[in-house]
Structures are given as C-alpha cells and as structure tokens.
Amino acid sequence: MDINKYIESGILELYVYGALSESESSEVSRTLKEYPEVRVEVEEIEKALLTLSSAAAPYDPEFLLQSLKEKLSRRHKVIDLPKKGTNWAAYIGWAASILFLIGLFTLFNENSELRESVQALQAEKIQMETDIAEARNNAQKTQELLFVLRDKNILEVPLQGQSIAPDAYATAYWDKEKNITYIDAKDLPSPPRGMVYQVWSLKMDPLTPSSIGLLDKFESDVNKIFRLENINISEGFGITLEPEGGSTTPTMEQLYALGTVSS
C-alpha cells in the first residue's frame, strides 16, 4: 500500500468526522493497527479538530450536545468505531450550531433595524400628513379672511388692549347674516399653560356677556385667526383669559381686549 497516497486521499478526515460507512470505518481501523504512521496522522487530525471545536465553543454545554446526539440518533445509525471516545460529530455539530446561532442573531438584528426604519418612516409619513393638513387648514382660513375683509356687510370691530396687557390688540370681524365672528388674535400674548382665551359678545346696558367660544390651540395656529359662531345681537366684544375649558362668566381682572360695535 502507498501510505502517502492513502493519507492524502482524505479518507482519514472522513474517518475522524464519522462520515464513513460501517465497512469503510472497519477497513480504516484495520489500517490503523497495521500502519503506525497512519495512526499518527489520525491523531494529528483529531488534535486539529479539537482545537477548532474548542475555539468555536469554549464552554461544554453537555445538555445541548446530548440533545443533538438524540436528534441525530433518530435519523442515522450510530457506528461504534474502535478509536478514542471523543465524539467528533458532536463537536462539529456544536460548531455548526454556534455558526447557526450567530447567523440567527445577525438576522434578528437586521430585522429589528428594518422594523425600526419602517416605524420611523411611518412616523415621518404621519407627521407629513399632519403638516399638510395644517397647511391646508391655514390656507383655507386665510382665504376665508380675504373674503371677509372684502365683504362690505362685515363689521370690523377693533379690540384694544386693557390694563393687564396695554400692548395687546385683536380684531373681530362680525358677519351678521351668517352669525359668524372671526377673531384675529395675532397681537395677543401667548396664554400661560393651563389657560385659554375666551371671547364674549357684549350687551352694554346693562352689561351682559355671552360666551361665543374659546381660542383653542392658540400656540399651534399659525395665522391666529379663529372662526366662532355668534347668534347674539352684539354691541361689543371682549376677550378674557380663563382656566382651560373656559368659564361661565368672564374674569374681568383678566380682560385683555375690549371693543364696541360702531353704530
């Protein structure tokens, strides 16, 4: 027998891996007994494989190895080989399992990153839709105000700042026919947190206030133009600062703007 050729054939690696048939393994076992140099080569292959397996799995998870053995035993017939008790197939299986778990972990991370990217895009889409809706709403309000300003039947009522805020200013545009009053509040200071501006229709003699609405979302409204229903026969308008949700009667100490309808 040409020993070198036999060693280079690769059959010894298959023998160590446990990948040979029963008859082939028996033949290699006989060769090991007959040729010491072949046995030395097998031992070297075993050492190299042990080093590789130890690097891939520095800990010895006996429970996992036993589970793999049981699964493999249900599919393949276990061949008892007349060699050392080291189960190389188990080492190889464990190394493959490590690589498989690494692949799963990488895939999980990639999926998580993809999911986060999708969620971020969805959030951006929602924000963009909100911005577009607000822009359309502001444009509509601006268009409505232009019609109001050009309508000769609309009464413009200046509302001057009062002692609590002398520099404050607002304008009421009263459409008697449609029972609508527009409030231009761009020169009112921003209300404190938990407070809201409330608009009152006034009868002067005796002084009788009737609420016609709140200037909600003051900060987010770009144009600061508010459309309120007003079914009253108004002789004046006032704006007070009230607790969030509004009040049944105006807080006169918090009167920010006031004006009367010209006769």
CSV table of C-alpha atoms in Angstrom, one decimal:
chain,number,residue,atom,x,y,z
A,1,MET,CA,0.0,0.0,0.0
A,2,ASP,CA,1.2,3.5,-0.8
A,3,ILE,CA,0.8,5.1,2.6
A,4,ASN,CA,1.3,8.7,1.5
A,5,LYS,CA,-1.3,8.3,-1.2
A,6,TYR,CA,-3.7,6.8,1.3
A,7,ILE,CA,-3.2,9.6,3.7
A,8,GLU,CA,-3.6,12.3,1.0
A,9,SER,CA,-6.9,10.7,-0.2
A,10,GLY,CA,-8.9,12.3,2.5
A,11,ILE,CA,-10.4,9.1,3.9
A,12,LEU,CA,-8.7,9.7,7.3
A,13,GLU,CA,-10.5,13.0,7.7
A,14,LEU,CA,-13.8,11.3,6.9
A,15,TYR,CA,-13.0,8.6,9.4
A,16,VAL,CA,-12.3,11.1,12.1
A,17,TYR,CA,-15.5,13.1,11.2
A,18,GLY,CA,-17.5,9.8,11.4
A,19,ALA,CA,-18.7,10.2,7.9
A,20,LEU,CA,-17.7,6.8,6.6
A,21,SER,CA,-19.9,3.7,6.2
A,22,GLU,CA,-19.5,0.9,8.7
A,23,SER,CA,-17.5,-1.2,6.3
A,24,GLU,CA,-15.2,1.7,5.4
A,25,SER,CA,-14.6,2.5,9.0
A,26,SER,CA,-13.7,-1.1,9.8
A,27,GLU,CA,-11.2,-1.0,6.9
A,28,VAL,CA,-9.6,2.2,8.2
A,29,SER,CA,-9.4,0.7,11.7
A,30,ARG,CA,-7.5,-2.3,10.4
A,31,THR,CA,-5.1,0.0,8.5
A,32,LEU,CA,-4.5,2.0,11.7
A,33,LYS,CA,-3.4,-1.2,13.5
A,34,GLU,CA,-1.2,-2.2,10.6
A,35,TYR,CA,0.5,1.1,9.8
A,36,PRO,CA,1.6,3.3,12.8
A,37,GLU,CA,2.2,6.3,10.5
A,38,VAL,CA,-1.5,6.3,9.6
A,39,ARG,CA,-2.5,6.2,13.3
A,40,VAL,CA,-0.2,9.2,13.9
A,41,GLU,CA,-1.9,11.1,11.1
A,42,VAL,CA,-5.3,10.3,12.5
A,43,GLU,CA,-4.2,11.6,15.9
A,44,GLU,CA,-3.0,14.9,14.3
A,45,ILE,CA,-6.3,15.3,12.6
A,46,GLU,CA,-8.1,14.7,15.9
A,47,LYS,CA,-6.0,17.3,17.6
A,48,ALA,CA,-6.6,19.9,14.9
A,49,LEU,CA,-10.4,19.3,15.0
A,50,LEU,CA,-10.4,19.5,18.8
A,51,THR,CA,-8.6,22.9,18.7
A,52,LEU,CA,-11.1,24.2,16.1
A,53,SER,CA,-14.1,23.0,18.2
A,54,SER,CA,-12.7,24.5,21.4
A,55,ALA,CA,-12.2,27.9,19.7
A,56,ALA,CA,-15.8,27.8,18.4
A,57,ALA,CA,-17.3,26.6,21.7
A,58,PRO,CA,-15.0,27.3,24.7
A,59,TYR,CA,-17.7,26.0,27.1
A,60,ASP,CA,-19.0,22.4,27.2
A,61,PRO,CA,-22.8,22.6,27.0
A,62,GLU,CA,-23.4,18.9,27.9
A,63,PHE,CA,-27.2,19.2,27.8
A,64,LEU,CA,-27.2,20.7,24.2
A,65,LEU,CA,-24.7,18.1,23.0
A,66,GLN,CA,-26.9,15.3,24.4
A,67,SER,CA,-30.0,16.8,22.7
A,68,LEU,CA,-28.1,16.9,19.4
A,69,LYS,CA,-27.0,13.3,19.8
A,70,GLU,CA,-30.6,12.2,20.5
A,71,LYS,CA,-31.8,14.0,17.4
A,72,LEU,CA,-29.1,12.6,15.2
A,73,SER,CA,-29.6,9.1,16.6
A,74,ARG,CA,-33.2,9.2,15.4
A,75,ARG,CA,-32.1,9.8,11.8
A,76,HIS,CA,-28.9,7.9,11.5
A,77,LYS,CA,-27.5,4.7,12.8
A,78,VAL,CA,-24.7,5.3,15.2
A,79,ILE,CA,-21.5,3.5,14.3
A,80,ASP,CA,-19.2,2.4,17.1
A,81,LEU,CA,-15.6,2.9,15.9
A,82,PRO,CA,-12.6,1.4,17.5
A,83,LYS,CA,-11.0,4.7,18.3
A,84,LYS,CA,-10.8,7.2,21.1
A,85,GLY,CA,-14.0,8.1,22.9
A,86,THR,CA,-14.1,11.7,21.5
A,87,ASN,CA,-17.4,12.3,19.6
A,88,TRP,CA,-16.2,14.4,16.7
A,89,ALA,CA,-19.6,14.6,15.1
A,90,ALA,CA,-20.9,16.2,18.2
A,91,TYR,CA,-18.1,18.8,18.2
A,92,ILE,CA,-18.8,19.5,14.5
A,93,GLY,CA,-22.5,19.8,15.2
A,94,TRP,CA,-21.8,22.2,18.1
A,95,ALA,CA,-19.6,24.3,16.0
A,96,ALA,CA,-22.2,24.4,13.3
A,97,SER,CA,-24.8,25.3,15.9
A,98,ILE,CA,-22.7,28.2,17.1
A,99,LEU,CA,-22.4,29.5,13.5
A,100,PHE,CA,-26.2,29.0,13.0
A,101,LEU,CA,-27.0,30.9,16.2
A,102,ILE,CA,-24.6,33.7,15.1
A,103,GLY,CA,-26.5,33.8,11.8
A,104,LEU,CA,-29.9,34.0,13.6
A,105,PHE,CA,-28.6,36.7,15.9
A,106,THR,CA,-27.4,38.8,12.9
A,107,LEU,CA,-30.7,38.2,11.1
A,108,PHE,CA,-32.6,39.2,14.2
A,109,ASN,CA,-30.6,42.5,14.5
A,110,GLU,CA,-31.1,43.2,10.8
A,111,ASN,CA,-34.9,42.6,11.1
A,112,SER,CA,-35.0,44.8,14.2
A,113,GLU,CA,-33.2,47.6,12.4
A,114,LEU,CA,-35.5,47.2,9.4
A,115,ARG,CA,-38.6,47.3,11.7
A,116,GLU,CA,-37.3,50.5,13.4
A,117,SER,CA,-36.6,52.1,10.0
A,118,VAL,CA,-40.2,51.2,8.9
A,119,GLN,CA,-41.6,52.7,12.1
A,120,ALA,CA,-39.5,55.8,11.6
A,121,LEU,CA,-40.8,56.2,8.0
A,122,GLN,CA,-44.4,55.7,9.2
A,123,ALA,CA,-43.9,58.4,11.9
A,124,GLU,CA,-42.5,60.7,9.3
A,125,LYS,CA,-45.4,60.0,7.0
A,126,ILE,CA,-47.9,60.7,9.7
A,127,GLN,CA,-46.1,63.9,10.6
A,128,MET,CA,-46.0,65.0,7.0
A,129,GLU,CA,-49.8,64.3,6.6
A,130,THR,CA,-50.4,66.3,9.7
A,131,ASP,CA,-48.3,69.2,8.4
A,132,ILE,CA,-50.1,69.1,5.1
A,133,ALA,CA,-53.5,69.1,6.8
A,134,GLU,CA,-52.5,72.1,8.9
A,135,ALA,CA,-51.1,73.9,5.9
A,136,ARG,CA,-54.4,73.4,4.1
A,137,ASN,CA,-56.4,74.5,7.1
A,138,ASN,CA,-54.3,77.7,7.4
A,139,ALA,CA,-54.7,78.3,3.7
A,140,GLN,CA,-58.5,77.9,4.0
A,141,LYS,CA,-58.6,80.3,6.9
A,142,THR,CA,-56.6,82.8,5.0
A,143,GLN,CA,-58.9,82.5,2.0
A,144,GLU,CA,-62.0,82.9,4.3
A,145,LEU,CA,-60.5,86.0,5.9
A,146,LEU,CA,-59.8,87.6,2.5
A,147,PHE,CA,-63.5,87.1,1.6
A,148,VAL,CA,-64.4,88.6,4.9
A,149,LEU,CA,-62.2,91.7,4.5
A,150,ARG,CA,-63.7,92.3,1.0
A,151,ASP,CA,-67.3,91.9,2.1
A,152,LYS,CA,-68.9,95.3,2.7
A,153,ASN,CA,-71.5,93.7,5.0
A,154,ILE,CA,-68.9,92.6,7.5
A,155,LEU,CA,-68.4,94.8,10.6
A,156,GLU,CA,-64.8,95.3,11.7
A,157,VAL,CA,-64.5,95.8,15.5
A,158,PRO,CA,-61.1,96.8,16.9
A,159,LEU,CA,-60.4,95.4,20.3
A,160,GLN,CA,-57.9,97.5,22.3
A,161,GLY,CA,-55.6,96.2,24.9
A,162,GLN,CA,-56.6,96.7,28.6
A,163,SER,CA,-54.7,97.5,31.7
A,164,ILE,CA,-53.4,93.9,32.2
A,165,ALA,CA,-51.8,94.0,28.7
A,166,PRO,CA,-51.8,97.5,27.2
A,167,ASP,CA,-49.9,96.4,24.1
A,168,ALA,CA,-52.4,93.6,23.3
A,169,TYR,CA,-54.7,94.0,20.3
A,170,ALA,CA,-57.2,92.0,18.4
A,171,THR,CA,-59.9,92.5,15.7
A,172,ALA,CA,-63.3,91.0,15.5
A,173,TYR,CA,-65.0,90.6,12.0
A,174,TRP,CA,-68.7,90.1,12.6
A,175,ASP,CA,-70.9,88.6,9.8
A,176,LYS,CA,-74.4,89.3,11.0
A,177,GLU,CA,-76.1,87.4,8.2
A,178,LYS,CA,-74.2,84.1,8.7
A,179,ASN,CA,-73.9,84.5,12.5
A,180,ILE,CA,-70.2,84.1,12.4
A,181,THR,CA,-67.4,86.2,14.1
A,182,TYR,CA,-63.8,85.9,13.1
A,183,ILE,CA,-61.2,86.9,15.7
A,184,ASP,CA,-57.7,88.0,14.5
A,185,ALA,CA,-55.7,87.4,17.7
A,186,LYS,CA,-52.1,87.6,16.3
A,187,ASP,CA,-51.3,90.6,18.6
A,188,LEU,CA,-52.4,88.8,21.8
A,189,PRO,CA,-49.7,87.4,24.1
A,190,SER,CA,-49.5,83.6,24.3
A,191,PRO,CA,-51.6,82.3,27.1
A,192,PRO,CA,-49.9,80.6,30.1
A,193,ARG,CA,-50.1,76.8,30.4
A,194,GLY,CA,-53.5,75.7,31.6
A,195,MET,CA,-55.1,79.0,30.5
A,196,VAL,CA,-57.1,79.9,27.4
A,197,TYR,CA,-58.6,83.0,25.8
A,198,GLN,CA,-62.4,83.2,25.8
A,199,VAL,CA,-64.4,85.6,23.6
A,200,TRP,CA,-67.5,87.3,24.8
A,201,SER,CA,-70.4,89.0,22.9
A,202,LEU,CA,-71.5,92.0,25.0
A,203,LYS,CA,-74.7,93.9,25.5
A,204,MET,CA,-73.8,97.2,27.0
A,205,ASP,CA,-76.9,98.4,29.0
A,206,PRO,CA,-76.9,96.6,31.3
A,207,LEU,CA,-73.6,94.9,30.7
A,208,THR,CA,-74.4,91.3,29.7
A,209,PRO,CA,-71.7,89.0,28.4
A,210,SER,CA,-72.4,85.8,26.4
A,211,SER,CA,-69.6,83.4,25.6
A,212,ILE,CA,-69.1,82.7,21.9
A,213,GLY,CA,-66.2,80.4,22.1
A,214,LEU,CA,-62.5,79.7,23.1
A,215,LEU,CA,-59.4,80.5,21.1
A,216,ASP,CA,-58.2,76.8,21.3
A,217,LYS,CA,-54.8,75.6,20.1
A,218,PHE,CA,-53.5,79.2,20.2
A,219,GLU,CA,-49.9,78.2,20.0
A,220,SER,CA,-50.2,75.8,17.1
A,221,ASP,CA,-52.5,78.1,15.0
A,222,VAL,CA,-50.1,79.9,12.6
A,223,ASN,CA,-52.5,82.6,11.4
A,224,LYS,CA,-54.1,83.2,14.9
A,225,ILE,CA,-57.4,83.6,13.1
A,226,PHE,CA,-60.4,81.9,14.8
A,227,ARG,CA,-63.9,81.3,13.5
A,228,LEU,CA,-66.6,81.4,16.1
A,229,GLU,CA,-70.4,81.1,15.9
A,230,ASN,CA,-72.2,84.2,17.2
A,231,ILE,CA,-76.0,84.3,17.2
A,232,ASN,CA,-76.1,87.3,19.5
A,233,ILE,CA,-77.0,90.9,18.7
A,234,SER,CA,-73.6,92.1,19.7
A,235,GLU,CA,-72.9,95.6,20.9
A,236,GLY,CA,-69.3,94.9,21.7
A,237,PHE,CA,-66.7,92.1,22.1
A,238,GLY,CA,-64.3,91.3,24.9
A,239,ILE,CA,-61.5,88.7,25.3
A,240,THR,CA,-60.6,87.4,28.8
A,241,LEU,CA,-58.0,84.9,29.9
A,242,GLU,CA,-59.7,81.9,31.6
A,243,PRO,CA,-58.8,78.5,33.0
A,244,GLU,CA,-58.6,75.8,30.4
A,245,GLY,CA,-62.1,74.8,29.4
A,246,GLY,CA,-63.5,78.3,29.8
A,247,SER,CA,-65.8,79.9,32.4
A,248,THR,CA,-69.5,80.7,32.6
A,249,THR,CA,-68.8,84.3,33.4
A,250,PRO,CA,-65.8,86.5,32.4
A,251,THR,CA,-63.0,87.1,34.8
A,252,MET,CA,-62.9,90.9,34.5
A,253,GLU,CA,-59.4,91.1,36.2
A,254,GLN,CA,-58.2,89.1,33.2
A,255,LEU,CA,-59.7,91.3,30.5
A,256,TYR,CA,-57.1,91.5,27.7
A,257,ALA,CA,-59.0,93.2,24.9
A,258,LEU,CA,-62.3,95.1,24.5
A,259,GLY,CA,-64.1,97.0,21.8
A,260,THR,CA,-67.6,98.2,20.9
A,261,VAL,CA,-69.6,98.0,17.7
A,262,SER,CA,-69.9,101.3,15.9
A,263,SER,CA,-73.4,102.4,15.3
